[in-house]
Every structure is written in structure tokens, then in C-alpha cells.
Amino acid sequence: MTNMWKEVQPTDEYRVQLNGMLHESDRDILQFLYQPLVGASSTSLYSMLWGEVERHQLESEPSIHASLMGMLSTSIDQLFEARIRLEGMGLLKTYTKGGDNRQFIYQLQPPLHPNEFFDDPMLSVFLYRQVGNAQFLRLKQRFIVRFEDRLTYREVTRTFQDVFSSEALTQATPLSFEQERENETLLFETKNEGIQTDFANFDFHLLLAGLSEMMVPRKALTYHVKNMIAKLSTLYGLGVLDMKNIVIEAVTEDNEIDIELLRKAARDYYQVHRSPTFPKLQSVGNIEKEIETPNDISAEDDLVYYLDHASPVQVLKDASPNGTGATKTELAMIEDLLYVQKLPVGVVNVLLQFVLIRTDMKLTKGYVEKIATHWARKNITTVKAAMELAKMEHKQYMEWKEETNNGTKKRKSNKTIRKEKLPDWFKDRQDSVEEPSIPSSTNGDTDLEFEERKRKFLEKRRQKKLEAGEE
């Protein structure tokens, strides 16, 4: 997964397109067959996007993601996760253009017809594993209809020529009749392409190397067969050597590969050699993951790289001793910093880390907003610039903190000010920056504390990189 905060912002514009007409019957298919796999938030997003397109139209008017978040009562990260689940299930295609002011097109794909859904080895197995045998059979029964066999009947349907005739046109067809209008499309229907498997992840060259032409003719490996092999390999986690034996078992007397035999052979192989229970659908990983930094940079640059590439949610999680995530209030505050104050993600990360440590791990809204407004007016756009400004203005920020806590502006006095905890990067300030006075008895201890915290942070990141095999 990639950094969600760099993928989409609440202020980004989007349009909705329908890849063909959708029908009311599609709602039942989404609710009963797809929702157990993608979750209610994803089907709600699909329905909301569908509702934005007027009847007998294929495209909506432009809108922004903040409006969509309000309608669904969700955050931008939850919206993004719901979106990518639809993409992975083949229900949505996403297109984007632009740089700072991005525009998106969300093209809704019609769901598979029930017979196609249950014929798909991955979808049917994952649904069975999710809802259990009894509910699976009930769902299947829901979409079964009576359809009498026609083998005992004789067709007597007339052809077009039996019923109609065409009178030759005496005049040429007007040009306006033949000419298509630009950017206009008649209503149409289309079919879902199903779950898309990546052929690049399966080595068909190695598979063919282990299969002689006598055993499996090359013409038997059609696109449909290869697609099924790739799906079964993904579904059951089987390698090329495993699939070689499975393919051999599926070859018929006519030197063709029977799809049903192929599915049965893969299922039997999995239950015998791997697990008696079917595999369960799960996400590849969480949206937020450990930020992978280059190996050839210094420790200080590593910290800057982390703040520049991590999401604000990840920074809050990393700052928490027990790794707890952001609350709804904190997420709302972050979204305000990003699309109201329009601060870059890296600058928001510096601000969050700075405020958390200065306020005993509390994100005081008034204090955060006051510094954010100052940085926005100063046009701070980079991590390093935010760090430098925090070093230069730290005395002023301390007074703002006291003003926020006490409700009144702190008056200047000769009273000794105790030095506060600061972020690791704050320690490396220029000598020319004035420091608030501190009692001499605590100065050495505080400096040692800074160095110890910096050492632990950098050691923690180095250890994570070692565990990930980066060094």
C-alpha cells in the first residue's frame, strides 16, 4: 500500500462515470454477494457514487471529496480504504490527472451476474469461507430461477426477412444523421471483467518448461485457461510446480484442459497438502505501513525523510507509547490542517510532533491551530523550513502555550522558566538562537534526556529496517 495522504485529499475534485447502465437487480447482487467480501463501507460508497449520476445519464457533475466524506460520515482514510476494496474486487476503476489540484474519475463497473459470480473460483470460495455453508447455499438459492429445458421443443421463430422488408431509399442519407456528436454516447450496457489477476506474478515460462507438448498441448493453454491457472494459484497460494501437476490432471482425452477439472484438482491439492478449510479473503496490508527510507542517508536525514513521507496518522501512532491510532477528533484536526490551512503533509507532521512533546502528548486544538495559522502565513512548505521556524520562534510558541492553557496572555516576568521537552530535531538548533533560561541544576540532565531520546528513536528505526531486510 502507498501513503494514503499523498493519494487523495478532501479538496480534490472527482466525477462519477458509469461503465454502462446499472439496474436495480445489481443492488441485490452488491448487497448479498459482494458486501460480505468488501464490507458495508465499500458498498455504501458504491451506492453513493451511483446515486450521484442522474437517471438515463452516464456521468455526474463534478464534486469534491469533502462533500462525499460528509454524506458518508467518514474520514478520508476510511474513504480511501473503501475505494481500493472496490477497485480490487473489479467494481471500480479510478483515473486521475493534475498535480496540486488533482481531478479524479471514478468509473463504476457493473457487478458480475450471479451465475458468473458463483462460477468464479476466487469469489465463490471466499464467499463460502466468509458466510459458511448454510448461508452460502441460501444465497445461491436466492438467485436460482426456474428455466425449463428446451430440448423437447422445436423452434419456430420467424426471421427478420420473414416479417419485414426494406424499401430502398430514394435520397441520400443526410450527413447530420451519420455524423457522431463529439463527447456524446448513447446509453449502453457492459459486462464486468471479473477479478483481474496479474499474469506477471505467475511464471508461465517455467510451467511450460515442465510440461512436454505430449503431456499438455500448447494450444490447450488458451487465455481463459491461463486466467484460471493464475486465479487458482493466487487463491490457494500454489507455486508453479504445484500447478504443473494440477494442470496435467485436468487434461481431457481430446487434449484440452477442462476448467471444472482444473478447479477440482486445485481444490483437492490444497485440502490435502495445505489445509482442509478453504482460504479466507484478507487485505494485503494496512493502508499505513512502516516508511522505508534509503540506506545511504545520515541519521538526521533519515528523520527528515520520515517526517516528509509518513502520514500524520502514522506519526501520531509512532509517537504513542502503546502505538494507539488517532481519534476522530484528531483526524478532523488533521484534515483541517491539510485542506483548510493547506499545509503540506510533511509540515503537518513536524507540527504534530512539536506540539505533542511540548504539551505532554496532548493535541490542544487552539495551540495547534495558532501555530498552523502562523506557518501558513509564513508559507512554510518543507519539513526543514518548519523545523527551522520552530527553533527560531520557540520562545513565542511557549508563550502561546501558556496563553492557551491559562486563557490569558502570559505576562513577562523575571521568574525562572523551566526548560521543556522538545522534539529530537529541535536539539540541533543553531547557536545563534536564544534559549529560555533554565535552572543550572537541570541543564545537564535535560541535554542527556534529549540525546537518549534521539538515540532510542534512531535505533528503533534502524532495527525496523534490519528486520525488513533493508540492511
Short mmCIF file of C-alpha atoms in Angstrom, two decimals:
data_model
loop_
_atom_site.label_atom_id
_atom_site.label_comp_id
_atom_site.label_asym_id
_atom_site.label_seq_id
_atom_site.Cartn_x
_atom_site.Cartn_y
_atom_site.Cartn_z
CA MET A 1 0.00 0.00 0.00
CA THR A 2 1.04 3.54 -0.53
CA ASN A 3 0.74 6.67 1.63
CA MET A 4 -2.97 7.49 1.62
CA TRP A 5 -2.44 11.18 2.41
CA LYS A 6 -0.48 11.56 -0.81
CA GLU A 7 -3.11 9.59 -2.78
CA VAL A 8 -6.15 11.79 -2.23
CA GLN A 9 -7.12 14.95 -0.37
CA PRO A 10 -10.59 16.16 0.70
CA THR A 11 -10.28 19.16 -1.65
CA ASP A 12 -9.58 17.00 -4.73
CA GLU A 13 -12.34 17.08 -7.35
CA TYR A 14 -13.99 13.98 -8.79
CA ARG A 15 -16.64 12.90 -11.27
CA VAL A 16 -18.54 9.62 -11.41
CA GLN A 17 -18.95 7.63 -14.61
CA LEU A 18 -21.00 4.51 -15.24
CA ASN A 19 -19.38 1.94 -17.49
CA GLY A 20 -22.77 1.09 -18.97
CA MET A 21 -26.24 1.13 -17.49
CA LEU A 22 -26.76 -0.25 -13.99
CA HIS A 23 -30.03 -1.93 -12.98
CA GLU A 24 -31.93 -2.33 -9.73
CA SER A 25 -31.08 -6.03 -9.73
CA ASP A 26 -27.43 -5.02 -9.40
CA ARG A 27 -28.19 -3.63 -5.93
CA ASP A 28 -29.20 -7.09 -4.69
CA ILE A 29 -26.05 -8.61 -6.15
CA LEU A 30 -23.91 -5.95 -4.42
CA GLN A 31 -25.66 -6.37 -1.08
CA PHE A 32 -25.87 -10.15 -0.89
CA LEU A 33 -22.80 -11.34 -2.82
CA TYR A 34 -20.19 -8.56 -2.72
CA GLN A 35 -20.82 -6.93 0.66
CA PRO A 36 -19.62 -9.95 2.71
CA LEU A 37 -16.30 -9.63 0.83
CA VAL A 38 -15.67 -5.87 0.68
CA GLY A 39 -17.64 -4.67 3.70
CA ALA A 40 -20.58 -2.32 4.19
CA SER A 41 -18.46 0.84 3.86
CA SER A 42 -17.40 -0.12 0.33
CA THR A 43 -20.92 -0.98 -0.86
CA SER A 44 -22.18 2.26 0.71
CA LEU A 45 -19.54 4.17 -1.26
CA TYR A 46 -20.57 2.36 -4.46
CA SER A 47 -24.24 3.20 -3.88
CA MET A 48 -23.46 6.84 -3.06
CA LEU A 49 -21.38 7.26 -6.23
CA TRP A 50 -24.09 5.55 -8.25
CA GLY A 51 -26.69 7.92 -6.82
CA GLU A 52 -24.71 10.97 -7.99
CA VAL A 53 -25.36 10.07 -11.64
CA GLU A 54 -28.73 11.28 -12.86
CA ARG A 55 -31.17 8.76 -14.33
CA HIS A 56 -30.52 7.99 -18.02
CA GLN A 57 -27.08 9.59 -17.75
CA LEU A 58 -23.60 8.09 -17.62
CA GLU A 59 -21.64 10.86 -15.85
CA SER A 60 -22.18 13.07 -12.79
CA GLU A 61 -21.45 16.71 -12.17
CA PRO A 62 -18.06 17.46 -10.51
CA SER A 63 -17.80 17.45 -6.72
CA ILE A 64 -15.08 17.32 -4.05
CA HIS A 65 -14.17 14.50 -1.69
CA ALA A 66 -15.04 16.60 1.37
CA SER A 67 -18.69 16.52 0.29
CA LEU A 68 -18.54 12.76 -0.15
CA MET A 69 -16.98 12.40 3.31
CA GLY A 70 -19.83 14.40 4.80
CA MET A 71 -22.51 12.35 3.05
CA LEU A 72 -20.98 9.07 4.20
CA SER A 73 -19.97 10.41 7.63
CA THR A 74 -16.47 9.04 7.19
CA SER A 75 -12.85 10.22 7.19
CA ILE A 76 -10.58 10.50 4.18
CA ASP A 77 -8.56 7.41 5.15
CA GLN A 78 -11.72 5.29 5.57
CA LEU A 79 -12.98 6.60 2.24
CA PHE A 80 -9.71 5.64 0.57
CA GLU A 81 -9.76 2.14 2.05
CA ALA A 82 -13.37 1.60 0.90
CA ARG A 83 -12.36 2.80 -2.58
CA ILE A 84 -9.42 0.46 -3.02
CA ARG A 85 -11.52 -2.51 -1.89
CA LEU A 86 -13.95 -1.76 -4.71
CA GLU A 87 -11.01 -1.47 -7.11
CA GLY A 88 -9.55 -4.80 -6.03
CA MET A 89 -12.92 -6.51 -6.46
CA GLY A 90 -13.32 -5.20 -10.02
CA LEU A 91 -16.23 -2.88 -9.17
CA LEU A 92 -14.43 0.44 -9.67
CA LYS A 93 -11.77 1.89 -11.96
CA THR A 94 -10.03 5.10 -10.89
CA TYR A 95 -8.41 7.66 -13.18
CA THR A 96 -6.59 10.83 -12.13
CA LYS A 97 -4.84 13.83 -13.65
CA GLY A 98 -3.23 17.04 -12.45
CA GLY A 99 -0.65 17.88 -9.80
CA ASP A 100 -1.54 20.03 -6.81
CA ASN A 101 -5.18 20.33 -7.90
CA ARG A 102 -5.94 16.74 -8.83
CA GLN A 103 -9.08 15.56 -10.57
CA PHE A 104 -10.44 12.03 -10.39
CA ILE A 105 -12.86 9.99 -12.46
CA TYR A 106 -14.49 7.10 -10.59
CA GLN A 107 -15.89 4.68 -13.16
CA LEU A 108 -18.34 2.22 -11.65
CA GLN A 109 -18.25 -1.27 -13.13
CA PRO A 110 -21.41 -3.40 -13.11
CA PRO A 111 -21.21 -6.39 -10.77
CA LEU A 112 -20.91 -9.88 -12.17
CA HIS A 113 -24.13 -11.70 -12.92
CA PRO A 114 -24.91 -14.29 -10.21
CA ASN A 115 -24.03 -17.24 -12.46
CA GLU A 116 -20.67 -15.63 -13.29
CA PHE A 117 -20.05 -14.82 -9.62
CA PHE A 118 -20.58 -18.40 -8.48
CA ASP A 119 -18.56 -19.74 -11.43
CA ASP A 120 -15.57 -17.61 -10.43
CA PRO A 121 -13.31 -19.83 -8.27
CA MET A 122 -11.97 -16.99 -6.12
CA LEU A 123 -15.24 -15.18 -5.45
CA SER A 124 -17.23 -18.33 -4.71
CA VAL A 125 -14.59 -19.77 -2.37
CA PHE A 126 -14.07 -16.51 -0.49
CA LEU A 127 -17.84 -16.04 -0.09
CA TYR A 128 -18.20 -19.63 1.15
CA ARG A 129 -15.39 -19.11 3.66
CA GLN A 130 -16.87 -15.81 4.83
CA VAL A 131 -20.54 -16.75 5.35
CA GLY A 132 -20.38 -20.50 5.92
CA ASN A 133 -22.02 -23.44 4.16
CA ALA A 134 -25.65 -22.85 5.20
CA GLN A 135 -25.74 -19.16 4.27
CA PHE A 136 -23.78 -19.82 1.07
CA LEU A 137 -26.44 -22.29 -0.08
CA ARG A 138 -29.21 -19.85 0.84
CA LEU A 139 -27.53 -17.08 -1.15
CA LYS A 140 -27.10 -19.37 -4.12
CA GLN A 141 -30.74 -20.45 -3.88
CA ARG A 142 -31.81 -16.80 -3.85
CA PHE A 143 -30.53 -16.27 -7.37
CA ILE A 144 -31.73 -19.58 -8.84
CA VAL A 145 -34.72 -19.23 -11.18
CA ARG A 146 -36.92 -21.78 -12.94
CA PHE A 147 -35.88 -22.20 -16.57
CA GLU A 148 -37.44 -25.09 -18.46
CA ASP A 149 -35.23 -27.19 -20.71
CA ARG A 150 -35.91 -26.60 -24.43
CA LEU A 151 -34.55 -29.88 -25.73
CA THR A 152 -38.02 -31.33 -26.32
CA TYR A 153 -39.21 -28.24 -28.20
CA ARG A 154 -38.81 -27.22 -31.85
CA GLU A 155 -38.00 -23.61 -32.64
CA VAL A 156 -40.46 -21.86 -34.98
CA THR A 157 -39.21 -18.28 -34.64
CA ARG A 158 -39.51 -16.20 -37.83
CA THR A 159 -36.51 -14.33 -39.16
CA PHE A 160 -36.39 -10.62 -39.93
CA GLN A 161 -36.86 -11.26 -43.66
CA ASP A 162 -39.95 -13.37 -42.91
CA VAL A 163 -41.64 -10.43 -41.23
CA PHE A 164 -40.17 -7.22 -42.63
CA SER A 165 -38.85 -5.81 -45.89
CA SER A 166 -36.69 -2.75 -46.61
CA GLU A 167 -37.72 -0.06 -49.10
CA ALA A 168 -34.74 1.36 -50.97
CA LEU A 169 -34.06 4.97 -50.04
CA THR A 170 -34.64 7.38 -52.91
CA GLN A 171 -32.46 10.10 -51.40
CA ALA A 172 -29.03 10.12 -49.83
CA THR A 173 -28.90 9.94 -46.06
CA PRO A 174 -28.34 13.42 -44.59
CA LEU A 175 -24.84 14.00 -43.23
CA SER A 176 -26.24 15.06 -39.86
CA PHE A 177 -27.76 11.62 -39.46
CA GLU A 178 -24.45 9.80 -39.94
CA GLN A 179 -22.22 12.21 -38.07
CA GLU A 180 -21.49 11.40 -34.43
CA ARG A 181 -21.54 14.26 -31.99
CA GLU A 182 -18.36 14.87 -30.05
CA ASN A 183 -18.31 13.63 -26.43
CA GLU A 184 -21.79 12.13 -26.70
CA THR A 185 -22.54 8.44 -26.16
CA LEU A 186 -25.80 6.58 -26.34
CA LEU A 187 -26.81 4.57 -23.28
CA PHE A 188 -25.25 1.13 -23.33
CA GLU A 189 -24.70 -1.91 -21.17
CA THR A 190 -21.42 -3.61 -20.44
CA LYS A 191 -20.17 -6.64 -18.54
CA ASN A 192 -17.88 -6.83 -15.54
CA GLU A 193 -14.47 -8.27 -16.39
CA GLY A 194 -14.31 -10.02 -13.01
CA ILE A 195 -11.34 -10.10 -10.64
CA GLN A 196 -8.22 -9.17 -12.55
CA THR A 197 -5.24 -11.40 -11.82
CA ASP A 198 -1.71 -10.33 -12.59
CA PHE A 199 -0.20 -12.79 -15.07
CA ALA A 200 3.23 -11.30 -14.32
CA ASN A 201 3.11 -12.88 -10.86
CA PHE A 202 2.87 -16.37 -12.33
CA ASP A 203 5.78 -17.81 -14.31
CA PHE A 204 4.12 -19.47 -17.29
CA HIS A 205 7.54 -19.98 -18.94
CA LEU A 206 8.60 -22.19 -16.04
CA LEU A 207 5.27 -24.01 -16.16
CA LEU A 208 5.63 -24.76 -19.87
CA ALA A 209 9.23 -25.85 -19.36
CA GLY A 210 7.99 -28.62 -17.08
CA LEU A 211 5.20 -29.72 -19.43
CA SER A 212 6.01 -31.51 -22.67
CA GLU A 213 3.89 -31.00 -25.78
CA MET A 214 2.82 -34.62 -25.49
CA MET A 215 1.52 -34.13 -21.97
CA VAL A 216 -0.18 -30.75 -22.47
CA PRO A 217 -0.53 -29.31 -25.98
CA ARG A 218 0.31 -25.62 -26.11
CA LYS A 219 -2.96 -24.84 -27.90
CA ALA A 220 -4.82 -26.11 -24.83
CA LEU A 221 -3.43 -23.22 -22.79
CA THR A 222 -5.92 -20.63 -24.01
CA TYR A 223 -6.29 -17.20 -22.44
CA HIS A 224 -9.28 -18.44 -20.43
CA VAL A 225 -7.27 -21.41 -19.14
CA LYS A 226 -4.26 -19.23 -18.24
CA ASN A 227 -6.54 -16.81 -16.44
CA MET A 228 -7.99 -19.68 -14.41
CA ILE A 229 -4.49 -21.03 -13.60
CA ALA A 230 -3.39 -17.61 -12.34
CA LYS A 231 -6.56 -17.25 -10.24
CA LEU A 232 -6.23 -20.71 -8.69
CA SER A 233 -2.56 -20.06 -7.94
CA THR A 234 -3.49 -16.81 -6.17
CA LEU A 235 -6.50 -18.29 -4.39
CA TYR A 236 -4.71 -21.30 -2.91
CA GLY A 237 -1.17 -19.88 -2.73
CA LEU A 238 0.21 -22.59 -5.03
CA GLY A 239 3.51 -22.34 -6.88
CA VAL A 240 4.40 -23.27 -10.45
CA LEU A 241 5.46 -26.82 -9.54
CA ASP A 242 2.20 -27.37 -7.68
CA MET A 243 0.17 -26.10 -10.62
CA LYS A 244 2.07 -28.31 -13.07
CA ASN A 245 0.60 -31.49 -11.57
CA ILE A 246 -2.83 -29.88 -11.30
CA VAL A 247 -2.82 -28.91 -14.99
CA ILE A 248 -1.84 -32.45 -16.01
CA GLU A 249 -4.83 -33.85 -14.10
CA ALA A 250 -7.19 -31.51 -15.95
CA VAL A 251 -6.21 -32.62 -19.50
CA THR A 252 -9.03 -34.49 -21.24
CA GLU A 253 -8.91 -37.24 -23.90
CA ASP A 254 -9.33 -34.55 -26.53
CA ASN A 255 -6.11 -32.88 -25.36
CA GLU A 256 -8.00 -29.94 -23.91
CA ILE A 257 -7.95 -28.55 -20.38
CA ASP A 258 -11.30 -28.85 -18.65
CA ILE A 259 -11.92 -25.81 -16.43
CA GLU A 260 -14.04 -27.72 -13.92
CA LEU A 261 -11.45 -30.49 -13.63
CA LEU A 262 -8.78 -27.83 -13.16
CA ARG A 263 -10.73 -26.21 -10.33
CA LYS A 264 -11.43 -29.54 -8.64
CA ALA A 265 -7.79 -30.67 -8.91
CA ALA A 266 -6.55 -27.39 -7.37
CA ARG A 267 -9.11 -27.60 -4.56
CA ASP A 268 -8.23 -31.23 -3.77
CA TYR A 269 -4.50 -30.49 -3.84
CA TYR A 270 -4.94 -27.56 -1.44
CA GLN A 271 -7.05 -29.55 1.03
CA VAL A 272 -4.65 -32.49 1.02
CA HIS A 273 -1.34 -30.62 1.16
CA ARG A 274 -2.18 -27.28 2.81
CA SER A 275 -5.40 -27.04 4.81
CA PRO A 276 -8.75 -28.83 5.00
CA THR A 277 -10.56 -25.46 5.24
CA PHE A 278 -10.89 -23.01 2.37
CA PRO A 279 -8.72 -19.86 2.40
CA LYS A 280 -10.23 -16.63 3.72
CA LEU A 281 -10.15 -13.27 1.97
CA GLN A 282 -7.87 -10.72 3.64
CA SER A 283 -6.28 -7.40 2.78
CA VAL A 284 -2.70 -7.33 1.54
CA GLY A 285 -1.81 -4.91 4.35
CA ASN A 286 -2.93 -1.87 6.23
CA ILE A 287 -3.05 1.49 4.47
CA GLU A 288 -0.36 2.79 6.77
CA LYS A 289 2.92 0.88 6.87
CA GLU A 290 6.46 1.41 8.00
CA ILE A 291 8.13 4.11 5.92
CA GLU A 292 11.05 2.58 4.01
CA THR A 293 13.94 5.02 3.92
CA PRO A 294 17.04 4.82 1.70
CA ASN A 295 20.02 3.07 3.24
CA ASP A 296 22.64 5.62 2.17
CA ILE A 297 21.47 8.67 4.17
CA SER A 298 22.53 10.00 7.55
CA ALA A 299 20.52 9.57 10.72
CA GLU A 300 19.39 13.20 10.67
CA ASP A 301 18.32 12.97 7.03
CA ASP A 302 16.53 9.75 7.91
CA LEU A 303 14.38 11.68 10.40
CA VAL A 304 13.61 14.38 7.82
CA TYR A 305 12.75 11.69 5.26
CA TYR A 306 10.42 10.02 7.74
CA LEU A 307 8.55 13.24 8.53
CA ASP A 308 8.31 14.09 4.84
CA HIS A 309 6.93 10.69 3.76
CA ALA A 310 4.91 9.39 6.71
CA SER A 311 1.22 10.19 7.04
CA PRO A 312 0.05 12.28 10.01
CA VAL A 313 -1.86 9.24 11.27
CA GLN A 314 1.35 7.20 11.28
CA VAL A 315 3.24 9.98 13.10
CA LEU A 316 0.59 10.02 15.85
CA LYS A 317 0.75 6.24 16.08
CA ASP A 318 4.55 6.22 16.29
CA ALA A 319 4.51 8.96 18.94
CA SER A 320 2.16 6.96 21.16
CA PRO A 321 3.97 4.66 23.63
CA ASN A 322 1.47 1.84 23.03
CA GLY A 323 1.02 2.52 19.32
CA THR A 324 -2.61 3.67 19.50
CA GLY A 325 -4.05 5.37 16.43
CA ALA A 326 -5.66 8.77 16.01
CA THR A 327 -9.07 9.58 17.47
CA LYS A 328 -11.94 11.01 15.38
CA THR A 329 -11.26 14.45 16.85
CA GLU A 330 -7.58 14.22 15.94
CA LEU A 331 -8.42 13.04 12.41
CA ALA A 332 -10.75 16.02 11.97
CA MET A 333 -7.97 18.32 13.19
CA ILE A 334 -5.50 16.78 10.73
CA GLU A 335 -7.94 17.17 7.84
CA ASP A 336 -8.42 20.83 8.80
CA LEU A 337 -4.65 21.38 8.75
CA LEU A 338 -4.37 19.77 5.33
CA TYR A 339 -7.25 21.21 3.34
CA VAL A 340 -8.26 24.35 5.26
CA GLN A 341 -4.82 25.60 6.32
CA LYS A 342 -3.41 23.88 3.20
CA LEU A 343 -0.20 22.81 4.94
CA PRO A 344 1.83 20.08 3.21
CA VAL A 345 1.82 16.65 4.84
CA GLY A 346 5.45 16.88 5.99
CA VAL A 347 4.85 20.28 7.62
CA VAL A 348 1.80 18.89 9.45
CA ASN A 349 3.96 16.04 10.74
CA VAL A 350 6.54 18.46 12.17
CA LEU A 351 3.76 20.46 13.81
CA LEU A 352 2.16 17.37 15.35
CA GLN A 353 5.44 16.06 16.74
CA PHE A 354 6.37 19.50 18.08
CA VAL A 355 3.03 20.08 19.84
CA LEU A 356 2.73 16.53 21.22
CA ILE A 357 6.04 16.70 23.06
CA ARG A 358 5.54 20.28 24.31
CA THR A 359 2.06 19.55 25.70
CA ASP A 360 2.71 16.18 27.35
CA MET A 361 1.31 14.18 24.38
CA LYS A 362 -1.89 16.27 24.16
CA LEU A 363 -3.05 17.79 20.88
CA THR A 364 -4.55 21.03 22.17
CA LYS A 365 -6.70 22.33 19.32
CA GLY A 366 -6.25 26.05 19.97
CA TYR A 367 -2.48 25.71 20.28
CA VAL A 368 -2.22 23.61 17.11
CA GLU A 369 -4.39 26.00 15.09
CA LYS A 370 -2.45 29.07 16.23
CA ILE A 371 0.92 27.65 15.15
CA ALA A 372 -0.61 26.26 11.93
CA THR A 373 -2.01 29.69 11.00
CA HIS A 374 1.41 31.22 11.63
CA TRP A 375 3.14 28.65 9.42
CA ALA A 376 0.52 29.03 6.68
CA ARG A 377 1.03 32.81 6.62
CA LYS A 378 4.80 32.32 6.52
CA ASN A 379 4.25 29.96 3.54
CA ILE A 380 6.15 27.07 5.14
CA THR A 381 6.17 24.22 2.62
CA THR A 382 9.04 21.89 3.62
CA VAL A 383 9.97 19.82 6.66
CA LYS A 384 13.30 21.58 7.14
CA ALA A 385 11.72 25.03 6.91
CA ALA A 386 9.14 24.03 9.54
CA MET A 387 11.89 22.76 11.83
CA GLU A 388 13.92 25.94 11.46
CA LEU A 389 10.94 28.19 12.13
CA ALA A 390 10.04 26.18 15.23
CA LYS A 391 13.59 26.68 16.52
CA MET A 392 13.54 30.41 15.85
CA GLU A 393 10.09 31.02 17.35
CA HIS A 394 10.15 28.56 20.23
CA LYS A 395 10.02 31.30 22.89
CA GLN A 396 6.95 32.82 21.28
CA TYR A 397 5.32 29.39 20.99
CA MET A 398 5.92 28.79 24.70
CA GLU A 399 4.01 31.98 25.49
CA TRP A 400 1.19 30.90 23.18
CA LYS A 401 1.00 27.60 25.02
CA GLU A 402 0.67 29.35 28.37
CA GLU A 403 -1.93 31.68 26.89
CA THR A 404 -3.91 28.70 25.64
CA ASN A 405 -3.67 26.93 28.99
CA ASN A 406 -4.49 29.93 31.16
CA GLY A 407 -6.91 31.75 28.87
CA THR A 408 -4.88 34.97 29.12
CA LYS A 409 -1.60 36.06 27.65
CA LYS A 410 1.31 35.34 29.90
CA ARG A 411 2.95 38.48 31.22
CA LYS A 412 6.69 38.83 31.10
CA SER A 413 8.45 38.38 34.41
CA ASN A 414 11.85 37.62 35.84
CA LYS A 415 10.67 34.27 37.11
CA THR A 416 12.88 31.39 36.08
CA ILE A 417 11.38 29.36 33.22
CA ARG A 418 11.85 25.61 33.33
CA LYS A 419 13.12 24.14 30.07
CA GLU A 420 10.51 21.95 28.32
CA LYS A 421 10.88 18.70 26.45
CA LEU A 422 11.38 19.22 22.74
CA PRO A 423 11.43 17.02 19.62
CA ASP A 424 14.74 15.35 18.74
CA TRP A 425 15.28 17.59 15.74
CA PHE A 426 14.83 20.68 17.97
CA LYS A 427 18.03 19.86 19.87
CA ASP A 428 20.15 20.58 16.79
CA ARG A 429 19.29 24.27 16.69
CA GLN A 430 21.77 26.99 15.72
CA ASP A 431 23.85 28.55 18.49
CA SER A 432 22.54 31.94 17.46
CA VAL A 433 19.00 31.04 18.55
CA GLU A 434 18.18 32.36 22.00
CA GLU A 435 17.17 29.74 24.58
CA PRO A 436 14.87 30.31 27.53
CA SER A 437 16.75 30.27 30.81
CA ILE A 438 16.67 27.11 32.89
CA PRO A 439 17.91 26.18 36.31
CA SER A 440 21.55 25.13 36.10
CA SER A 441 20.83 22.01 38.14
CA THR A 442 18.63 20.56 35.41
CA ASN A 443 20.51 21.63 32.30
CA GLY A 444 22.80 18.62 32.02
CA ASP A 445 20.05 16.16 32.78
CA THR A 446 17.79 17.66 30.10
CA ASP A 447 20.53 17.54 27.45
CA LEU A 448 21.20 13.92 28.31
CA GLU A 449 17.49 13.21 28.02
CA PHE A 450 17.43 14.74 24.54
CA GLU A 451 20.37 12.63 23.40
CA GLU A 452 18.89 9.47 24.91
CA ARG A 453 15.53 10.03 23.23
CA LYS A 454 17.22 10.71 19.89
CA ARG A 455 19.37 7.59 20.24
CA LYS A 456 16.33 5.44 21.02
CA PHE A 457 14.36 6.83 18.09
CA LEU A 458 17.14 6.30 15.56
CA GLU A 459 17.92 2.86 17.00
CA LYS A 460 14.26 1.90 16.72
CA ARG A 461 14.16 2.93 13.05
CA ARG A 462 17.45 1.15 12.31
CA GLN A 463 16.10 -2.03 13.93
CA LYS A 464 12.92 -1.89 11.83
CA LYS A 465 14.99 -1.51 8.68
CA LEU A 466 17.13 -4.51 9.70
CA GLU A 467 14.00 -6.61 10.32
CA ALA A 468 12.69 -5.61 6.91
CA GLY A 469 15.95 -6.79 5.32
CA GLU A 470 16.96 -3.35 4.12
CA GLU A 471 20.49 -3.51 5.51
#
